[in-house]
Amino acid sequence: MKFINFINNLDKRWIYLILALCIIIPFLFPVGFPMKTTPPVKSIYDFIEDSIPEGGVVLIGADYDPSTMAELHPMAKVVAAHALSNNLRVLFVTLYPQGAGMAQDVIDNVLREWNKSNPDNPKELGKDITLLAYVPGVSAVVLKMGEDILQTFNEDGYGNKLSELEVMKGIKNYNNINLMVELAGSSVVLTWLIYANGRYGLKMGIGTTAVSAAEYYSYLQSKQAIGMLGGLKGAAEYEHLLDEKKVYGGRKDASIGMDAQSSAHIFFIILIILGNIAYFVKKRKEGK
Amino acid sequence: MAISTNFWIWIAALLTLAIYSFLYKDNPFYKFAEYLLVGISIGYGISIYWHNTIITKVYNPLVYDKNFLVLIPLLLGLLMFSRFFKNVSYLSRIPIAFVVGAGTGLSVPSSFEFLFKQIYATMPLKLDIGSLIIVVGVISTLVYFFFSLEHKGFVGKVSKVGITFIMVAFGAAFGYTIMARVSLFIGRIQFLLSDWLGIIK
Amino acid sequence: MLKRTLLLILFLILSISLFSENDSLIFLENQFPCEGFYITGRDIPNDGGSGIEINWSFPDSLDNCFLTVLRRDEFGNNSVVATDLLVSSKQVRDVSSDEEPSRVKDGIKYYYTGILSKKIIDENLLNILKEKSYLKNGTYIFNNDTFYVTSETDAVISKASWFNLSRIPVLISLIIIAFVFLYYLNLAKSGKELYIRKINGLDAVEEAVGRSTEMGKPIMYILGIGYVTDIPTIAGLTILSRVSKKVAEYETKILVPSYDPVVMTTAQEVVKEAFTEAGRPDLYNKNDIMYITQDQFGYAAGVDGMMMREKPGAVFLQGLFFAESLILAETGHSIGAIQISGTTETAQLPFFVAACDYTLIGEEMMAASVYLQKEPMMLSSIAAEDLLKVFIMLLIIAGFVISIFAFGFNIGLFKNLFDHLVNALQV
């Protein structure tokens, strides 16, 4: 009984502290929990790997900000690196002002890491990868891109005229884009699904935060999206798949965190069990 | 690797710690970091809007391309500010009417197409236990959100099944949410241990 | 000597000719393996005009080639539609664009030619091709690069469509729904009572207020962080009216900490009116409905602090909630209050379900406010929505039954039927 009272009256700060330790310790002493790739992740990977010819275009939507960066940033990096490794062209697009900073950081990072590990096949900004300038309007932007991408943006995110960039050669609208991977933790995913996929038939994959993952499963089932990366785990699975190809030496942000994620989950499961026992015992005692 | 010598990484790390200090208790460091965030995000937003809207969508077409049609949406946009003056505030309804009208026109057909796609997805394209569960889940959940009938007898039983499905979905969402929150924390810890302190690679 | 000079001259001529030939087109017969490659053009169906769609069919071997599409109009003007498209993209649309002066215009005849190359097309070549009035179908060489010119398409004329025929099912559904809604609206206005079921959480309102009064504790009503324009906030205000009426009847106190000044003013009006209706305007205290701050977590911290100090016996969380939902619900739970929550934010509902005694889930919250207000417009929209749900259910059940006959018993007739049904849904 003492124990039950202890649980019910536990100061929350103890839980915070233990949780912090659960996360920090695996970073210092990695265990390497086994990783299994799930079908929604694999189908995006396979699509980029097998279904897009060389020179094809992958559009990545960076519609997130620092608050969900921990989950979505690793996805952006790994998908972009994978596309580059297959000699595809990568375009970043964002419907939110803060997304531009995120995308630029990804581009810098991926280009630097790629050129470090593949000096014989260097990639260049403006030739292989770029960011389309941020233009306000959300759904209006998505719709206009279906007609003419160059006109929607005019410039890239670095102030260059899009029509002069090599990476934009032959790209007119969604017809010339082989796959879009939308990374967002908000309902902007729906905007892309409704307008770009629904109206223009753009092939789409979703990368989303774990919070929204459950919600977007239904769009996988309806085949509106070909696959989904859900949370840090989804990013880690993708890193795992790309790692088997051994072409990219960038840091595996998501995979490093997986041990910590697993140990935190174990801690939470224990808490939920203890909490429920305490709740039912207390309820029973009060009932008597 | 060693501790970072980059000034900005230090700033980022100290601000992260300031925010986390709230977990112990509310304090001035936390408040400072919070207000800083609010201020910066507004400032950043304004600068982006200035460059990407006012300059590229209004100033450039007007000054360089002499495209005077831009004046129409500009005028409509300016009318929004009439809300600040009581006697002409009704003028702001004109641009709102445009936005609402165009928005509804755009979204109604698209929403229907979206609904159709979801109904299509519920259709059992092959007969297996998975599609049966989906059909039962969708129908019973719809029955739960049925307000014109008392939840008694058969309808009551079906809606019970519906609420069970809803709760299972909530459970899954809850689990995912825990995972997401942990991921966010991991992202920060990774930053602190690797970019700032250089303890891990 | 002469022989040498002649040889030298011959050599010079040859080399000049070779050099100059390098920069001009050399026509070869069919050497590029392009059998089976041809392009077709047609007006884009169901569009607003000024658009032509160019499609091409190709054998798999040409998957990685590039295609450049040229356009010639009936007056003989040439222009480039698109360069270096991946052959695998199968289609390009020649649509009007504001920047291009030579855009597609309705009613003019256009002819399209495709140029297939293994490498990205040369800028000089493009200029040469633009000058030519007509290129014969076949293989050419330019600067040692081989490319293939398709035969020209037949004349294509673009036109605007009045209707997007592919959306007829949408139009039909829209008409049906509008009709159903208007029918119920008429019914409601003519005085017929439209039935709406009791919402479980609402029954608990009385219990919560009553118990709180017994304990001598106030009631707290949190409207979340929405604005008056948000539907859940409006629904929350309607439910507030009901709750405050009960509060007035029980002669207890209600606290409404607000996030938005406009919501606060509205809440004050709502509570005042409810107290007056209950015959106790004297109990109304304007200061109990106060403004906290318009900062999400600042608001959460403020409300939390107030909860810890005032220890309300019942807490209502009705409105729009985001990440602060659990912070509020958890504090309410820790002080042992009865909690009744409601929101449309699906991501927050699990937290409410876990931490509160009753939760109005999504549409239930709207229905609850309609139940309390019984306004014809809202009642009829609930009734129409319900009918629509029935329609969707029937459609799904029909699809399920048909698929049992089609796939389970393998009956061809049902397979056709199922295909028709599925096609109608794929707008």
CSV table of N, CA and C in Angstrom, one decimal, chain B residues 17-92:
chain,number,residue,atom,x,y,z
B,17,LEU,N,18.8,24.8,-22.7
B,17,LEU,CA,18.8,24.6,-21.3
B,17,LEU,C,17.8,25.5,-20.6
B,18,ALA,N,17.8,26.8,-21.0
B,18,ALA,CA,16.9,27.7,-20.4
B,18,ALA,C,15.4,27.2,-20.5
B,19,ILE,N,15.1,26.7,-21.7
B,19,ILE,CA,13.7,26.2,-21.8
B,19,ILE,C,13.5,25.0,-20.9
B,20,TYR,N,14.4,24.1,-20.9
B,20,TYR,CA,14.2,22.9,-20.1
B,20,TYR,C,14.2,23.2,-18.6
B,21,SER,N,14.8,24.3,-18.2
B,21,SER,CA,14.8,24.6,-16.8
B,21,SER,C,13.4,24.7,-16.2
B,22,PHE,N,12.4,24.9,-17.1
B,22,PHE,CA,11.0,25.0,-16.7
B,22,PHE,C,10.5,23.7,-16.0
B,23,LEU,N,11.1,22.6,-16.4
B,23,LEU,CA,10.7,21.3,-15.9
B,23,LEU,C,10.9,21.3,-14.4
B,24,TYR,N,12.0,22.0,-13.9
B,24,TYR,CA,12.2,22.1,-12.5
B,24,TYR,C,11.2,23.1,-11.9
B,25,LYS,N,11.2,24.3,-12.3
B,25,LYS,CA,10.1,25.2,-12.0
B,25,LYS,C,10.3,26.5,-12.8
B,26,ASP,N,9.2,27.2,-12.9
B,26,ASP,CA,9.1,28.4,-13.7
B,26,ASP,C,10.2,29.4,-13.2
B,27,ASN,N,11.0,30.0,-14.1
B,27,ASN,CA,12.1,30.9,-13.7
B,27,ASN,C,12.3,31.9,-14.8
B,28,PRO,N,13.1,33.0,-14.4
B,28,PRO,CA,13.3,34.1,-15.4
B,28,PRO,C,14.1,33.6,-16.7
B,29,PHE,N,14.9,32.6,-16.5
B,29,PHE,CA,15.7,32.1,-17.7
B,29,PHE,C,14.7,31.6,-18.8
B,30,TYR,N,13.7,30.8,-18.2
B,30,TYR,CA,12.7,30.2,-19.1
B,30,TYR,C,11.9,31.3,-19.8
B,31,LYS,N,11.5,32.3,-19.0
B,31,LYS,CA,10.6,33.4,-19.5
B,31,LYS,C,11.4,34.2,-20.6
B,32,PHE,N,12.7,34.4,-20.3
B,32,PHE,CA,13.5,35.1,-21.3
B,32,PHE,C,13.5,34.4,-22.6
B,33,ALA,N,13.8,33.1,-22.5
B,33,ALA,CA,13.9,32.3,-23.8
B,33,ALA,C,12.6,32.2,-24.5
B,34,GLU,N,11.5,32.1,-23.7
B,34,GLU,CA,10.2,32.0,-24.4
B,34,GLU,C,9.8,33.3,-25.1
B,35,TYR,N,10.1,34.5,-24.5
B,35,TYR,CA,9.7,35.7,-25.1
B,35,TYR,C,10.6,36.0,-26.3
B,36,LEU,N,11.9,35.5,-26.2
B,36,LEU,CA,12.8,35.7,-27.3
B,36,LEU,C,12.3,34.9,-28.5
B,37,LEU,N,11.8,33.7,-28.3
B,37,LEU,CA,11.3,32.9,-29.4
B,37,LEU,C,10.1,33.6,-30.1
B,38,VAL,N,9.2,34.1,-29.2
B,38,VAL,CA,8.0,34.7,-29.8
B,38,VAL,C,8.4,35.9,-30.7
B,39,GLY,N,9.3,36.7,-30.1
B,39,GLY,CA,9.7,37.9,-30.9
B,39,GLY,C,10.5,37.6,-32.1
B,40,ILE,N,11.4,36.6,-32.1
B,40,ILE,CA,12.2,36.3,-33.3
B,40,ILE,C,11.3,35.7,-34.3
B,41,SER,N,10.4,34.8,-33.9
B,41,SER,CA,9.6,34.2,-35.0
B,41,SER,C,8.7,35.2,-35.7
B,42,ILE,N,8.2,36.2,-35.0
B,42,ILE,CA,7.4,37.3,-35.6
B,42,ILE,C,8.3,38.1,-36.6
B,43,GLY,N,9.5,38.4,-36.1
B,43,GLY,CA,10.4,39.2,-36.9
B,43,GLY,C,10.8,38.5,-38.2
B,44,TYR,N,11.1,37.2,-38.0
B,44,TYR,CA,11.5,36.4,-39.1
B,44,TYR,C,10.4,36.3,-40.2
B,45,GLY,N,9.2,36.1,-39.6
B,45,GLY,CA,8.0,36.0,-40.5
B,45,GLY,C,7.8,37.3,-41.3
B,46,ILE,N,8.0,38.4,-40.6
B,46,ILE,CA,7.7,39.7,-41.3
B,46,ILE,C,8.8,39.9,-42.4
B,47,SER,N,10.0,39.6,-42.2
B,47,SER,CA,11.1,39.8,-43.2
B,47,SER,C,10.8,38.9,-44.4
B,48,ILE,N,10.4,37.6,-44.1
B,48,ILE,CA,10.1,36.7,-45.2
B,48,ILE,C,8.9,37.3,-46.0
B,49,TYR,N,7.9,37.7,-45.3
B,49,TYR,CA,6.7,38.2,-46.1
B,49,TYR,C,7.1,39.5,-46.9
B,50,TRP,N,7.9,40.3,-46.3
B,50,TRP,CA,8.4,41.5,-47.0
B,50,TRP,C,9.0,41.1,-48.3
B,51,HIS,N,10.0,40.2,-48.2
B,51,HIS,CA,10.7,39.9,-49.5
B,51,HIS,C,9.9,39.1,-50.5
B,52,ASN,N,9.2,38.1,-50.0
B,52,ASN,CA,8.5,37.2,-50.9
B,52,ASN,C,7.1,37.6,-51.3
B,53,THR,N,6.5,38.6,-50.6
B,53,THR,CA,5.2,39.0,-51.0
B,53,THR,C,5.3,40.4,-51.5
B,54,ILE,N,5.6,41.4,-50.7
B,54,ILE,CA,5.6,42.8,-51.1
B,54,ILE,C,6.6,43.0,-52.2
B,55,ILE,N,7.8,42.5,-52.1
B,55,ILE,CA,8.8,42.8,-53.2
B,55,ILE,C,8.5,42.0,-54.4
B,56,THR,N,8.4,40.7,-54.3
B,56,THR,CA,8.3,39.9,-55.5
B,56,THR,C,6.9,39.9,-56.1
B,57,LYS,N,5.9,40.1,-55.3
B,57,LYS,CA,4.5,40.0,-55.9
B,57,LYS,C,3.9,41.3,-56.2
B,58,VAL,N,4.4,42.4,-55.5
B,58,VAL,CA,3.8,43.7,-55.8
B,58,VAL,C,4.8,44.7,-56.4
B,59,TYR,N,5.9,44.9,-55.7
B,59,TYR,CA,6.9,45.9,-56.1
B,59,TYR,C,7.5,45.6,-57.5
B,60,ASN,N,8.0,44.4,-57.6
B,60,ASN,CA,8.7,44.1,-58.9
B,60,ASN,C,7.7,44.1,-60.1
B,61,PRO,N,6.6,43.4,-60.0
B,61,PRO,CA,5.7,43.5,-61.2
B,61,PRO,C,5.2,44.9,-61.5
B,62,LEU,N,5.1,45.7,-60.5
B,62,LEU,CA,4.6,47.1,-60.7
B,62,LEU,C,5.7,48.0,-61.3
B,63,VAL,N,6.9,47.9,-60.7
B,63,VAL,CA,7.9,48.9,-61.1
B,63,VAL,C,8.7,48.4,-62.3
B,64,TYR,N,9.0,47.1,-62.4
B,64,TYR,CA,9.8,46.6,-63.5
B,64,TYR,C,8.9,46.2,-64.7
B,65,ASP,N,7.9,45.4,-64.4
B,65,ASP,CA,7.1,44.8,-65.5
B,65,ASP,C,5.9,45.7,-65.9
B,66,LYS,N,5.7,46.8,-65.1
B,66,LYS,CA,4.6,47.7,-65.4
B,66,LYS,C,3.3,47.0,-65.5
B,67,ASN,N,3.1,46.0,-64.7
B,67,ASN,CA,1.9,45.2,-64.7
B,67,ASN,C,0.9,45.8,-63.7
B,68,PHE,N,0.0,46.7,-64.2
B,68,PHE,CA,-0.8,47.5,-63.3
B,68,PHE,C,-2.0,46.7,-62.7
B,69,LEU,N,-2.2,45.5,-63.3
B,69,LEU,CA,-3.3,44.6,-62.8
B,69,LEU,C,-3.1,44.3,-61.3
B,70,VAL,N,-1.8,44.3,-60.9
B,70,VAL,CA,-1.4,44.0,-59.5
B,70,VAL,C,-2.1,44.9,-58.6
B,71,LEU,N,-2.5,46.1,-59.0
B,71,LEU,CA,-3.1,47.1,-58.2
B,71,LEU,C,-4.4,46.6,-57.6
B,72,ILE,N,-5.1,45.8,-58.4
B,72,ILE,CA,-6.5,45.3,-57.9
B,72,ILE,C,-6.3,44.5,-56.6
B,73,PRO,N,-5.5,43.4,-56.7
B,73,PRO,CA,-5.4,42.6,-55.5
B,73,PRO,C,-4.7,43.4,-54.3
B,74,LEU,N,-3.8,44.4,-54.7
B,74,LEU,CA,-3.2,45.2,-53.7
B,74,LEU,C,-4.3,46.0,-53.0
B,75,LEU,N,-5.2,46.6,-53.7
B,75,LEU,CA,-6.2,47.4,-53.2
B,75,LEU,C,-7.1,46.6,-52.2
B,76,LEU,N,-7.4,45.4,-52.7
B,76,LEU,CA,-8.3,44.5,-51.9
B,76,LEU,C,-7.6,44.1,-50.6
B,77,GLY,N,-6.3,43.9,-50.7
B,77,GLY,CA,-5.5,43.5,-49.5
B,77,GLY,C,-5.5,44.7,-48.6
B,78,LEU,N,-5.3,45.9,-49.1
B,78,LEU,CA,-5.3,47.1,-48.2
B,78,LEU,C,-6.6,47.3,-47.5
B,79,LEU,N,-7.7,46.9,-48.2
B,79,LEU,CA,-9.0,47.1,-47.6
B,79,LEU,C,-9.1,46.4,-46.3
B,80,MET,N,-8.3,45.3,-46.1
B,80,MET,CA,-8.3,44.5,-44.9
B,80,MET,C,-8.0,45.4,-43.7
B,81,PHE,N,-7.2,46.4,-43.9
B,81,PHE,CA,-6.8,47.3,-42.8
B,81,PHE,C,-7.9,48.2,-42.4
B,82,SER,N,-9.0,48.3,-43.2
B,82,SER,CA,-10.1,49.2,-42.8
B,82,SER,C,-10.7,48.7,-41.5
B,83,ARG,N,-10.4,47.5,-41.1
B,83,ARG,CA,-11.0,47.0,-39.8
B,83,ARG,C,-10.6,47.9,-38.6
B,84,PHE,N,-9.4,48.5,-38.8
B,84,PHE,CA,-8.9,49.3,-37.6
B,84,PHE,C,-9.7,50.6,-37.4
B,85,PHE,N,-10.5,51.0,-38.4
B,85,PHE,CA,-11.3,52.3,-38.4
B,85,PHE,C,-12.7,51.9,-38.3
B,86,LYS,N,-13.4,52.3,-37.2
B,86,LYS,CA,-14.7,51.8,-37.0
B,86,LYS,C,-15.7,52.2,-38.1
B,87,ASN,N,-15.6,53.4,-38.6
B,87,ASN,CA,-16.6,53.9,-39.5
B,87,ASN,C,-16.5,53.3,-40.9
B,88,VAL,N,-15.3,52.8,-41.3
B,88,VAL,CA,-15.2,52.2,-42.6
B,88,VAL,C,-14.9,50.7,-42.5
B,89,SER,N,-15.1,50.1,-41.3
B,89,SER,CA,-14.6,48.8,-41.1
B,89,SER,C,-15.4,47.8,-42.0
B,90,TYR,N,-16.6,48.2,-42.5
B,90,TYR,CA,-17.4,47.3,-43.3
B,90,TYR,C,-16.7,47.0,-44.6
B,91,LEU,N,-15.7,47.9,-45.0
B,91,LEU,CA,-15.0,47.7,-46.3
B,91,LEU,C,-14.2,46.4,-46.3
B,92,SER,N,-13.8,46.0,-45.1
B,92,SER,CA,-12.9,44.8,-45.0
B,92,SER,C,-13.7,43.5,-45.4
